[in-house]
PDB file of C-alpha atoms and ligand atoms in Angstrom:
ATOM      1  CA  UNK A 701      38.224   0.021  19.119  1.00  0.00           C
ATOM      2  CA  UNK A 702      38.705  -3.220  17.160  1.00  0.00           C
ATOM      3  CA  UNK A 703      39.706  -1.090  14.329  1.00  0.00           C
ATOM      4  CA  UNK A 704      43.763  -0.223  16.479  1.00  0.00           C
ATOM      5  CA  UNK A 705      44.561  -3.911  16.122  1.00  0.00           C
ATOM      6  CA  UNK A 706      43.364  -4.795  12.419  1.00  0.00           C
ATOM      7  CA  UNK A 707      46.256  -5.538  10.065  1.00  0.00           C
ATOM      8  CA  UNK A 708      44.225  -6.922   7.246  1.00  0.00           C
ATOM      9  CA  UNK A 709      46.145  -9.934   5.278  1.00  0.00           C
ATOM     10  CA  UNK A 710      42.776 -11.995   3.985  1.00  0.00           C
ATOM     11  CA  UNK A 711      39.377 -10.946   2.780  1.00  0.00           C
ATOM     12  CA  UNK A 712      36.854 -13.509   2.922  1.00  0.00           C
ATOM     13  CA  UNK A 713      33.655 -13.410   0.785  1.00  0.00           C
ATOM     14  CA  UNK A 714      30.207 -14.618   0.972  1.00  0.00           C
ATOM     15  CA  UNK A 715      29.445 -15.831  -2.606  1.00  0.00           C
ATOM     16  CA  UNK A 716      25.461 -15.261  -3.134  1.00  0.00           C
ATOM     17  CA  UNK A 717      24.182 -11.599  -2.354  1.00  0.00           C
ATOM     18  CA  UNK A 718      27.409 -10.434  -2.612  1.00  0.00           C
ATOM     19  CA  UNK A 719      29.993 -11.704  -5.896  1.00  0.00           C
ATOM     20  CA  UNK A 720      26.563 -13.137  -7.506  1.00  0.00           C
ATOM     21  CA  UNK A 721      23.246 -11.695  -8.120  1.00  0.00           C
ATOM     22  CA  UNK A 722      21.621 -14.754  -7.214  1.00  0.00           C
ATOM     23  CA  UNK A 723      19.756 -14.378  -4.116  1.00  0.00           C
ATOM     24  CA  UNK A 724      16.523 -13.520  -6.213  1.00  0.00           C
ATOM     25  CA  UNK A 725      16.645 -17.339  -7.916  1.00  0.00           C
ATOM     26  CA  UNK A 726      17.458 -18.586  -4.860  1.00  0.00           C
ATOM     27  CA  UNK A 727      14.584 -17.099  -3.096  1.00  0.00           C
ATOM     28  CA  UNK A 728      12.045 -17.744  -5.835  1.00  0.00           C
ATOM     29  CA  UNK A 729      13.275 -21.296  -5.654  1.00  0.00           C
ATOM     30  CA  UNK A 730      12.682 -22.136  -1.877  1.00  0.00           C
ATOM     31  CA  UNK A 731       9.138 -20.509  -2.259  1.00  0.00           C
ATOM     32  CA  UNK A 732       8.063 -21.952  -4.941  1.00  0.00           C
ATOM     33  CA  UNK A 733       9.305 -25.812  -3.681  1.00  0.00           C
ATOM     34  CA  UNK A 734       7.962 -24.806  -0.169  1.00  0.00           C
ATOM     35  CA  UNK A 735       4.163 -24.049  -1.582  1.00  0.00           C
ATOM     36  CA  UNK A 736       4.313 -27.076  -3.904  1.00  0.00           C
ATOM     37  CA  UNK A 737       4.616 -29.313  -0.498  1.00  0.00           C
ATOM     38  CA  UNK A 738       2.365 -27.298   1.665  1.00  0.00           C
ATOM     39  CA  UNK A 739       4.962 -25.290   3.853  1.00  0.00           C
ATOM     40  CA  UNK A 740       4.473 -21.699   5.260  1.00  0.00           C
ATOM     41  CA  UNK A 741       6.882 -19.184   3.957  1.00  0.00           C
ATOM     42  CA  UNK A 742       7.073 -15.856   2.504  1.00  0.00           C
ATOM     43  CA  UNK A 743       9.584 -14.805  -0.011  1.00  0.00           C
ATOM     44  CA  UNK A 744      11.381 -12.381   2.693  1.00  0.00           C
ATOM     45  CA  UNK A 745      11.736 -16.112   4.874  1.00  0.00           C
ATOM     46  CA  UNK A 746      14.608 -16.899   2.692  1.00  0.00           C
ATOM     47  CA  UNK A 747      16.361 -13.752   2.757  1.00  0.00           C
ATOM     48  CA  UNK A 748      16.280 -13.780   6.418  1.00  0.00           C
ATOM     49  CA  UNK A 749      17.347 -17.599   6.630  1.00  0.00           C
ATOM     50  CA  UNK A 750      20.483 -16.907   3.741  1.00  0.00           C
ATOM     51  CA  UNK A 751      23.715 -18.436   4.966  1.00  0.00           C
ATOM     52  CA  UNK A 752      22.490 -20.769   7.075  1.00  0.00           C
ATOM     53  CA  UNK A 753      22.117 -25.049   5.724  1.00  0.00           C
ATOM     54  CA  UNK A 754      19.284 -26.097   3.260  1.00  0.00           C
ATOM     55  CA  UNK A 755      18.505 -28.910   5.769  1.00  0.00           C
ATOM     56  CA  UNK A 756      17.753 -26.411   8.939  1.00  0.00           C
ATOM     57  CA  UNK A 757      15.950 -23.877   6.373  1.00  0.00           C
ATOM     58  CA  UNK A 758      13.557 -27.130   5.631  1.00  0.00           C
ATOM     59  CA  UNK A 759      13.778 -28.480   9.470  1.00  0.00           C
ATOM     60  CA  UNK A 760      12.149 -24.745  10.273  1.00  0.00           C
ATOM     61  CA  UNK A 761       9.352 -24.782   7.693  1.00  0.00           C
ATOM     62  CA  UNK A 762       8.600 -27.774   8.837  1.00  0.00           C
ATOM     63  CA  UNK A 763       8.715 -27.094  12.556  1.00  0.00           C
ATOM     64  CA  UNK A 764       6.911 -24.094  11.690  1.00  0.00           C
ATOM     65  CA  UNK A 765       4.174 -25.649   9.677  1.00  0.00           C
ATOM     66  CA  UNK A 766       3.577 -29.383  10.706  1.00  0.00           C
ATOM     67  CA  UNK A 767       5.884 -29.181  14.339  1.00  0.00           C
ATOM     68  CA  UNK A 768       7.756 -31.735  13.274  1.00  0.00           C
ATOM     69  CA  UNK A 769      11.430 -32.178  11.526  1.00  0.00           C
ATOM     70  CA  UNK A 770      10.930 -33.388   7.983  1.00  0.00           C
ATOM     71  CA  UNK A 771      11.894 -36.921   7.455  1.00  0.00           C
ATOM     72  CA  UNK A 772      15.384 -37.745   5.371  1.00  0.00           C
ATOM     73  CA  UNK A 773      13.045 -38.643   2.490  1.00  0.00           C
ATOM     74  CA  UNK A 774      11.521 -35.540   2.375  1.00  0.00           C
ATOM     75  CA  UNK A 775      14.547 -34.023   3.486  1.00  0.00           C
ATOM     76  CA  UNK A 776      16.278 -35.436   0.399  1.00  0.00           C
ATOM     77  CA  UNK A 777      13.568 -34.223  -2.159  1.00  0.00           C
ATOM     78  CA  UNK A 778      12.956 -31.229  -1.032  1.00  0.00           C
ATOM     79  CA  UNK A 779      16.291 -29.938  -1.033  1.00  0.00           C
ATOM     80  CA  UNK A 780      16.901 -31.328  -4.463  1.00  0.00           C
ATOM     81  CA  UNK A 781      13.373 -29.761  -5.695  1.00  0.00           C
ATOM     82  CA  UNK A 782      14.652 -26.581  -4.478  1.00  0.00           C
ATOM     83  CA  UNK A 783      18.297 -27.252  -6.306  1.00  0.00           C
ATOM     84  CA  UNK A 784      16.974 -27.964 -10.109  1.00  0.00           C
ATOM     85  CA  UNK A 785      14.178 -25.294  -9.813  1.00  0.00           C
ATOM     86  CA  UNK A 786      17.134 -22.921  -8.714  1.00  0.00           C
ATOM     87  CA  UNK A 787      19.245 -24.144 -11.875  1.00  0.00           C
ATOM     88  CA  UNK A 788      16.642 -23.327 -13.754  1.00  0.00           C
ATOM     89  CA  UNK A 789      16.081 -19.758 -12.881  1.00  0.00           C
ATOM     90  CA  UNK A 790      19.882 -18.926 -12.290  1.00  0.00           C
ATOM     91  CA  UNK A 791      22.085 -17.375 -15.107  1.00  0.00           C
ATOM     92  CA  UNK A 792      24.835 -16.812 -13.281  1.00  0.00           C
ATOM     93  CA  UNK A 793      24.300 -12.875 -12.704  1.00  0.00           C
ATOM     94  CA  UNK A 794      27.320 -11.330 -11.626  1.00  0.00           C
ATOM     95  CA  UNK A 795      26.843  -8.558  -8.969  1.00  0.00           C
ATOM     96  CA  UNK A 796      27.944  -5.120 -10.483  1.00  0.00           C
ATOM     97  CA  UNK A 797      30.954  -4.170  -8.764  1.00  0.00           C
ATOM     98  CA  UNK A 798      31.870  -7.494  -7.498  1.00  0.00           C
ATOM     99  CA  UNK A 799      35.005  -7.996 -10.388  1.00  0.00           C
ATOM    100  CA  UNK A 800      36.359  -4.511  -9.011  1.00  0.00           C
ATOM    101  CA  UNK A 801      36.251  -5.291  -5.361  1.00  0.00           C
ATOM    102  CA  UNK A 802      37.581  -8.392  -5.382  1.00  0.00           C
ATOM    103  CA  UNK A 803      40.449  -6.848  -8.130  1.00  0.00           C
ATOM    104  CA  UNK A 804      40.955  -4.084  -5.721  1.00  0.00           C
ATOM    105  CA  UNK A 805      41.645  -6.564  -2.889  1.00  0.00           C
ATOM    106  CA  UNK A 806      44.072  -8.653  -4.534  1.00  0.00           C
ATOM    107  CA  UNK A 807      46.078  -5.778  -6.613  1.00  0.00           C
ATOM    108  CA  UNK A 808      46.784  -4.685  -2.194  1.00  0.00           C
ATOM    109  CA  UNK A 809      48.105  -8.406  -2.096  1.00  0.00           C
ATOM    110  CA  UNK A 810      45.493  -9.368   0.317  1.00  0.00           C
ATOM    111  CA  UNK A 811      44.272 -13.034  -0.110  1.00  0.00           C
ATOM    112  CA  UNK A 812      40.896 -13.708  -1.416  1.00  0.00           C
ATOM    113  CA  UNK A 813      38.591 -16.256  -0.137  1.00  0.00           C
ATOM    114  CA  UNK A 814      35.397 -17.949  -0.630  1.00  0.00           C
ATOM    115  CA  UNK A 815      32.800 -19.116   2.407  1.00  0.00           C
ATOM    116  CA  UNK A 816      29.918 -20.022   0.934  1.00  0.00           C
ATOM    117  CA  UNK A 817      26.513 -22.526   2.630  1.00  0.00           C
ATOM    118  CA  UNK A 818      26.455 -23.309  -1.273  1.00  0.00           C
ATOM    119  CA  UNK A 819      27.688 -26.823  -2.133  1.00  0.00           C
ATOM    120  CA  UNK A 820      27.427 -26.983  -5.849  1.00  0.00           C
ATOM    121  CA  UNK A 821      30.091 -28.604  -7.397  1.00  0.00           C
ATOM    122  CA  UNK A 822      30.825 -26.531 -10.645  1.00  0.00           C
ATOM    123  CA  UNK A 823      31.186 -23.413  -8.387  1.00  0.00           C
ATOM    124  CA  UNK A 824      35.275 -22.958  -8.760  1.00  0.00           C
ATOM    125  CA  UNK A 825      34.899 -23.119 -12.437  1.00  0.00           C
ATOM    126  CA  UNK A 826      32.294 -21.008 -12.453  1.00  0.00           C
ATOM    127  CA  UNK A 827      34.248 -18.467  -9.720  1.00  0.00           C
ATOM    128  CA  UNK A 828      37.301 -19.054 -12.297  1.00  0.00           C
ATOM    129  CA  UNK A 829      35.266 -17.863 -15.195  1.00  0.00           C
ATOM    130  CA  UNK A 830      33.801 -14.854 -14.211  1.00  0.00           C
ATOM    131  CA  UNK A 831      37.222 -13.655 -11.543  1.00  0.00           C
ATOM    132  CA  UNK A 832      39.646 -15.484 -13.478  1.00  0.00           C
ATOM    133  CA  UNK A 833      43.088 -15.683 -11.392  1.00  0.00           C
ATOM    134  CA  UNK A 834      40.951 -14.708  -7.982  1.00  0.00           C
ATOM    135  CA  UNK A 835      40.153 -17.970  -6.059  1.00  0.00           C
ATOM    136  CA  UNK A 836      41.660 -20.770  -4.932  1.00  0.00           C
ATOM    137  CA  UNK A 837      39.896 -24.148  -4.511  1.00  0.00           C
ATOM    138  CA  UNK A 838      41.788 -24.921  -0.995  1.00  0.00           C
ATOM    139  CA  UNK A 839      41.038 -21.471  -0.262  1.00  0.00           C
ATOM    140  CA  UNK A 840      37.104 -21.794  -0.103  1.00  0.00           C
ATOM    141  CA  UNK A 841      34.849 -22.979   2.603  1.00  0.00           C
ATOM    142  CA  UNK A 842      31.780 -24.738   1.240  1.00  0.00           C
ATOM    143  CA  UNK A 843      28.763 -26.924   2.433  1.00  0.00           C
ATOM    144  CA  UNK A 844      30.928 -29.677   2.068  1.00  0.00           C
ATOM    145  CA  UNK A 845      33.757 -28.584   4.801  1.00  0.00           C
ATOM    146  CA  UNK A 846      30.739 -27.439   7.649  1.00  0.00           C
ATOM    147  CA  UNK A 847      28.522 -29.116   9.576  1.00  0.00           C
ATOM    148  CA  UNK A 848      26.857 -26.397  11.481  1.00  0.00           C
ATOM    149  CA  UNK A 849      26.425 -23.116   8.884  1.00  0.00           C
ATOM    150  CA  UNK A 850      25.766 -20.082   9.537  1.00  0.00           C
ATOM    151  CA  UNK A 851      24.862 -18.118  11.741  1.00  0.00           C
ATOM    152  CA  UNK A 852      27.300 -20.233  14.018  1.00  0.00           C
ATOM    153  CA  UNK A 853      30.974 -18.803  13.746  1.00  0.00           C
ATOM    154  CA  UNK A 854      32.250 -22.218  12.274  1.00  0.00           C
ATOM    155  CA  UNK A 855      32.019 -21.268   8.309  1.00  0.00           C
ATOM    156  CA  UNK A 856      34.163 -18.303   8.564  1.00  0.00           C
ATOM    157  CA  UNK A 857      36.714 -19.896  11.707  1.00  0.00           C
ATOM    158  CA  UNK A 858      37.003 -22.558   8.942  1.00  0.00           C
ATOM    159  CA  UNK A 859      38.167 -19.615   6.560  1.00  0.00           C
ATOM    160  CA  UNK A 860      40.493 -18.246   8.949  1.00  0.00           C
ATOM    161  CA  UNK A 861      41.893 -21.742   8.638  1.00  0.00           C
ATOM    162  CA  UNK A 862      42.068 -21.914   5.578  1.00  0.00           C
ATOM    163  CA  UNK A 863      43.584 -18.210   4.952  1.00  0.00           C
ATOM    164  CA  UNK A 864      46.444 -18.998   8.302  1.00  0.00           C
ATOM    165  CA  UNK A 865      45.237 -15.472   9.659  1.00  0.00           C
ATOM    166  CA  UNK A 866      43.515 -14.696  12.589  1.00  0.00           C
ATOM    167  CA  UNK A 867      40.446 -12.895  13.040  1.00  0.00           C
ATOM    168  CA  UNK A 868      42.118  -9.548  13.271  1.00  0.00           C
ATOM    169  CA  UNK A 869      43.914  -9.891  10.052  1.00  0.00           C
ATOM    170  CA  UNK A 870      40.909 -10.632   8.434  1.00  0.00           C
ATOM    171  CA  UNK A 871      38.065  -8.677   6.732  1.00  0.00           C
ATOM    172  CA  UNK A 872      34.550 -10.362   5.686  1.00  0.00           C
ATOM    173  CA  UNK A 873      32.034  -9.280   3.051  1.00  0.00           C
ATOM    174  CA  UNK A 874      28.363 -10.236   3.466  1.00  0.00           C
ATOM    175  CA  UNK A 875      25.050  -9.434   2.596  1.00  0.00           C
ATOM    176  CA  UNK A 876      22.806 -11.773   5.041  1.00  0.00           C
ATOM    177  CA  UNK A 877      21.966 -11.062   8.486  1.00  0.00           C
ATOM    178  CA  UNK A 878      23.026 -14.585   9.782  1.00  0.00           C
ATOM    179  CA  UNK A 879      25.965 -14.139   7.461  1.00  0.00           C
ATOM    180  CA  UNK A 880      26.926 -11.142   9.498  1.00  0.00           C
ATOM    181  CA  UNK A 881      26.239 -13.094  12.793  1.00  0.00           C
ATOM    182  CA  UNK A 882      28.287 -15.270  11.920  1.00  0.00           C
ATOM    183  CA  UNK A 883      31.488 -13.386  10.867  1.00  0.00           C
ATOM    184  CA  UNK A 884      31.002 -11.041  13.865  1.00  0.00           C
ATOM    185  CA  UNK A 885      30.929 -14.178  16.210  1.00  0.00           C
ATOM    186  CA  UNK A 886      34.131 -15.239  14.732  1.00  0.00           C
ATOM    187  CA  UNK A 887      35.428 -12.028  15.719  1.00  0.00           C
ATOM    188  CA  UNK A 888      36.318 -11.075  12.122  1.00  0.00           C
ATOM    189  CA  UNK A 889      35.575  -7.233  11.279  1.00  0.00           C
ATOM    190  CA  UNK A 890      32.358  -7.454   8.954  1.00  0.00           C
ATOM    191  CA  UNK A 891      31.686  -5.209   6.340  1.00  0.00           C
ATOM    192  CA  UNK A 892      28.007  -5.503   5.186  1.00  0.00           C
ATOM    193  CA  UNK A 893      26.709  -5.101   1.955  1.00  0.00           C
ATOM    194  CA  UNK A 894      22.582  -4.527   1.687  1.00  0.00           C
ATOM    195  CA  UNK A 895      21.881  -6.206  -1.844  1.00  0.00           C
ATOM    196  CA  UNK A 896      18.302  -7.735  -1.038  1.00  0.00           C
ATOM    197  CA  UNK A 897      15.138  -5.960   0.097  1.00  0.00           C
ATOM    198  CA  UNK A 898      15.534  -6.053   4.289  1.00  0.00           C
ATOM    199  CA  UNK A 899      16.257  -3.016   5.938  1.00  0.00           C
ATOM    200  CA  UNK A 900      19.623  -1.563   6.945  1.00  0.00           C
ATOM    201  CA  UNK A 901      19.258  -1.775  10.641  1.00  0.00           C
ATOM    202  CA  UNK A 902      18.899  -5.808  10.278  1.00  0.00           C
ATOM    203  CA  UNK A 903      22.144  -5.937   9.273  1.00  0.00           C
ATOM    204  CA  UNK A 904      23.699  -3.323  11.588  1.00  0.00           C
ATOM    205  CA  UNK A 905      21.461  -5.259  14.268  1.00  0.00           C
ATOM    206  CA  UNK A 906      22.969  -8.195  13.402  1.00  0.00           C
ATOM    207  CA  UNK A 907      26.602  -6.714  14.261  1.00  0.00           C
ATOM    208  CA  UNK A 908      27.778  -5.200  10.696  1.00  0.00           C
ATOM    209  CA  UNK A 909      31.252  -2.794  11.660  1.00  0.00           C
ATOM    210  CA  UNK A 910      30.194  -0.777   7.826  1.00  0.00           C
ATOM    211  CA  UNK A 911      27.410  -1.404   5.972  1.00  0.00           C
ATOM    212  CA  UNK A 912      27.134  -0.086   2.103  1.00  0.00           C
ATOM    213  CA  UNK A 913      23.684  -0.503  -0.366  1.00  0.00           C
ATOM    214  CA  UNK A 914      25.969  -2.321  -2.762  1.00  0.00           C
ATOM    215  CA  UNK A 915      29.001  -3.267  -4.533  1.00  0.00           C
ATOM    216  CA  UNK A 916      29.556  -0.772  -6.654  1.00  0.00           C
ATOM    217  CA  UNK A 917      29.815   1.720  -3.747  1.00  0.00           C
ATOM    218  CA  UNK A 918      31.770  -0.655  -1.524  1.00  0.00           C
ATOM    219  CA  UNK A 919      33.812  -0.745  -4.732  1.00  0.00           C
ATOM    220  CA  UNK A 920      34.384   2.883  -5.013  1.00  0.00           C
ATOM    221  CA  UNK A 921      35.139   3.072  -1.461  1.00  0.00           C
ATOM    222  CA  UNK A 922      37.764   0.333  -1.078  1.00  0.00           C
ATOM    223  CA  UNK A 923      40.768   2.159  -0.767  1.00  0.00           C
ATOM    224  CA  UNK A 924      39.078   4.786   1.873  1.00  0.00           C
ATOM    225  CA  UNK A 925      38.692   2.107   4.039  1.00  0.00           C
ATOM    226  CA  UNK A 926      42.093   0.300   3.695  1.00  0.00           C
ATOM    227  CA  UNK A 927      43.478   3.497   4.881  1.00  0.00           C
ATOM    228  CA  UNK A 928      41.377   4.748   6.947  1.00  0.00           C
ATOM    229  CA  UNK A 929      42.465   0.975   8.391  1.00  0.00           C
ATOM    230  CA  UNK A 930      46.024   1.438   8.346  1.00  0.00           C
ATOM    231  CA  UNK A 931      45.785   4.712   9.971  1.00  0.00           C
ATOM    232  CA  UNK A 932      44.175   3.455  12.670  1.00  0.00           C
ATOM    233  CA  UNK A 933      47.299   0.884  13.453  1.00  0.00           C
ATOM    234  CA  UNK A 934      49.467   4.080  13.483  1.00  0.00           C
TER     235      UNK A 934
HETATM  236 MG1   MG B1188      25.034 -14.173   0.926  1.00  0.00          MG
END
C-alpha cells in the first residue's frame, strides 16, 4: 500500500555493501583487531552489526566479552587499530553495477545521496573519482553529522534533510540488516540489496519492500521498478 503514495524525487545510498565492495576488508579488519585484544567475535558479527557506529560495535564486544563498556582509551585504539588495518586491506573495489545504478538514477533526474556510518575524510574524492558528477558533499550524511547510527532512523531522517523530500519521495538502497531497519523506521521505501553472505530472509525480516542478490540485477531492473512505481500513483 505504501507503494499509491510514492513519488520518488531522491535516492539515498548506503556506501559499503552497496556502491563499494568493501564489506569483506571491513569485516576482516574488525576480526582481526577484535582477536588481537581478546574480544569474542565471528566474522558474520560484523556483517550483522554493518551500519551501525564503530564505538557501539566495540561497546558490544566488550559487553559481550568482559561485561563492561570499553574505556575511551581503549575505545580510541581500538577503533583506530581497526581503521589502518582496514586501509590496508581496502583497494577501493567498486561494486559491479553500482556506476549503472546510480547513472540510471540520475539520467531520471532523481537526486543522489550518500548516508554512510563511515567517517573517512577522503571519501567525496574518492565518491568523485569512481561516479564522477554523482555526489554532492552537502548531500551526504556521514559519521560526522550522527550521533546515534544505525539501526535508529536518524542517519537516513538526516538524508531526507539533506535531499528536502520526505520519506515518500524517497527511495533507499542497502545491503545491511540494521541498514534496512533503519531506512524502514524512517519510513523511506527500502530496496535491499544481499551483497554479503547472510541469508535473504534477514533482510526481508528486517523490513526490506524488494530485495535483489546484487547490483548488477538491481541495475538491470531499475527502470521496471520506476514504472512499476509510477503506475502505482496512477
Ligand atoms: Mg552497507
Amino acid at each position: 500500500m505504501r507503494l499509491t503514495a510514492l513519488t520518488p524525487k531522491a535516492v539515498l545510498f548506503d556506501m559499503d555493501g552497496v556502491l563499494y565492495d568493501s564489506m569483506p576488508c571491513h569485516a576482516r579488519a574488525w576480526l582481526e583487531t577484535a582477536i588481537a585484544h581478546g574480544l569474542q567475535a565471528t566474522a558474520e558479527d560484523f556483517y550483522l552489526f554493518e551500519g551501525r557506529t564503530g564505538k557501539s560495535t566495540i561497546d558490544e564486544l566488550f559487553l559481550r566479552t568482559f561485561r563492561r563498556n570499553a574505556s575511551k582509551e581503549e575505545m580510541l585504539s581500538i577503533s583506530e587499530e581497526k581503521t589502518a588495518r582496514f586501509n590496508a586491506l581496502n583497494s577501493e573495489q567498486v561494486m559491479p553495477g553500482a556506476v549503472e545504478v546510480v547513472r540510471q538514477v540520475k539520467a531520471s533526474g532523481l537526486q543522489t545521496l550518500i548516508v554512510t556510518g563511515s567517517g573517512q575524510h577522503s571519501l567525496i574524492d574518492r565518491l568523485d573519482r569512481h561516479f564522477p558528477g554523482c555526489f554532492e558533499r552537502e548531500k551526504m550524511v556521514t559519521a560526522f553529522d550522527v550521533v546515534i547510527g544505525k539501526p535508529h532512523p536518524e542517519p537516513y531522517l538526516k538524508g531526507l534533510q539533506k535531499a528536502g523530500v520526505s520519506a515518500c519521495e524517497a527511495l533507499v538502497v542497502e545491503n545491511a540488516p540494521m541498514g534496512v531497519q533503519a531506512a524502514v523506521s524512517a519510513g523511506i521505501f527500502t530496496i535491499a540489496v544481499n551483497t554479503g553472505p547472510l541469508p535473504d530472509s534477514i533482510l526481508l525480516d528486517a523490513g526490506a519492500d524488494l530485495l535483489y542478490p546484487d547490483m548488477l540485477s538491481l541495475a538491470a531492473d531499475w527502470s521496471n521498478i520506476t514504472a512499476n512505481l509510477l503506475k502505482s500513483v496512477d
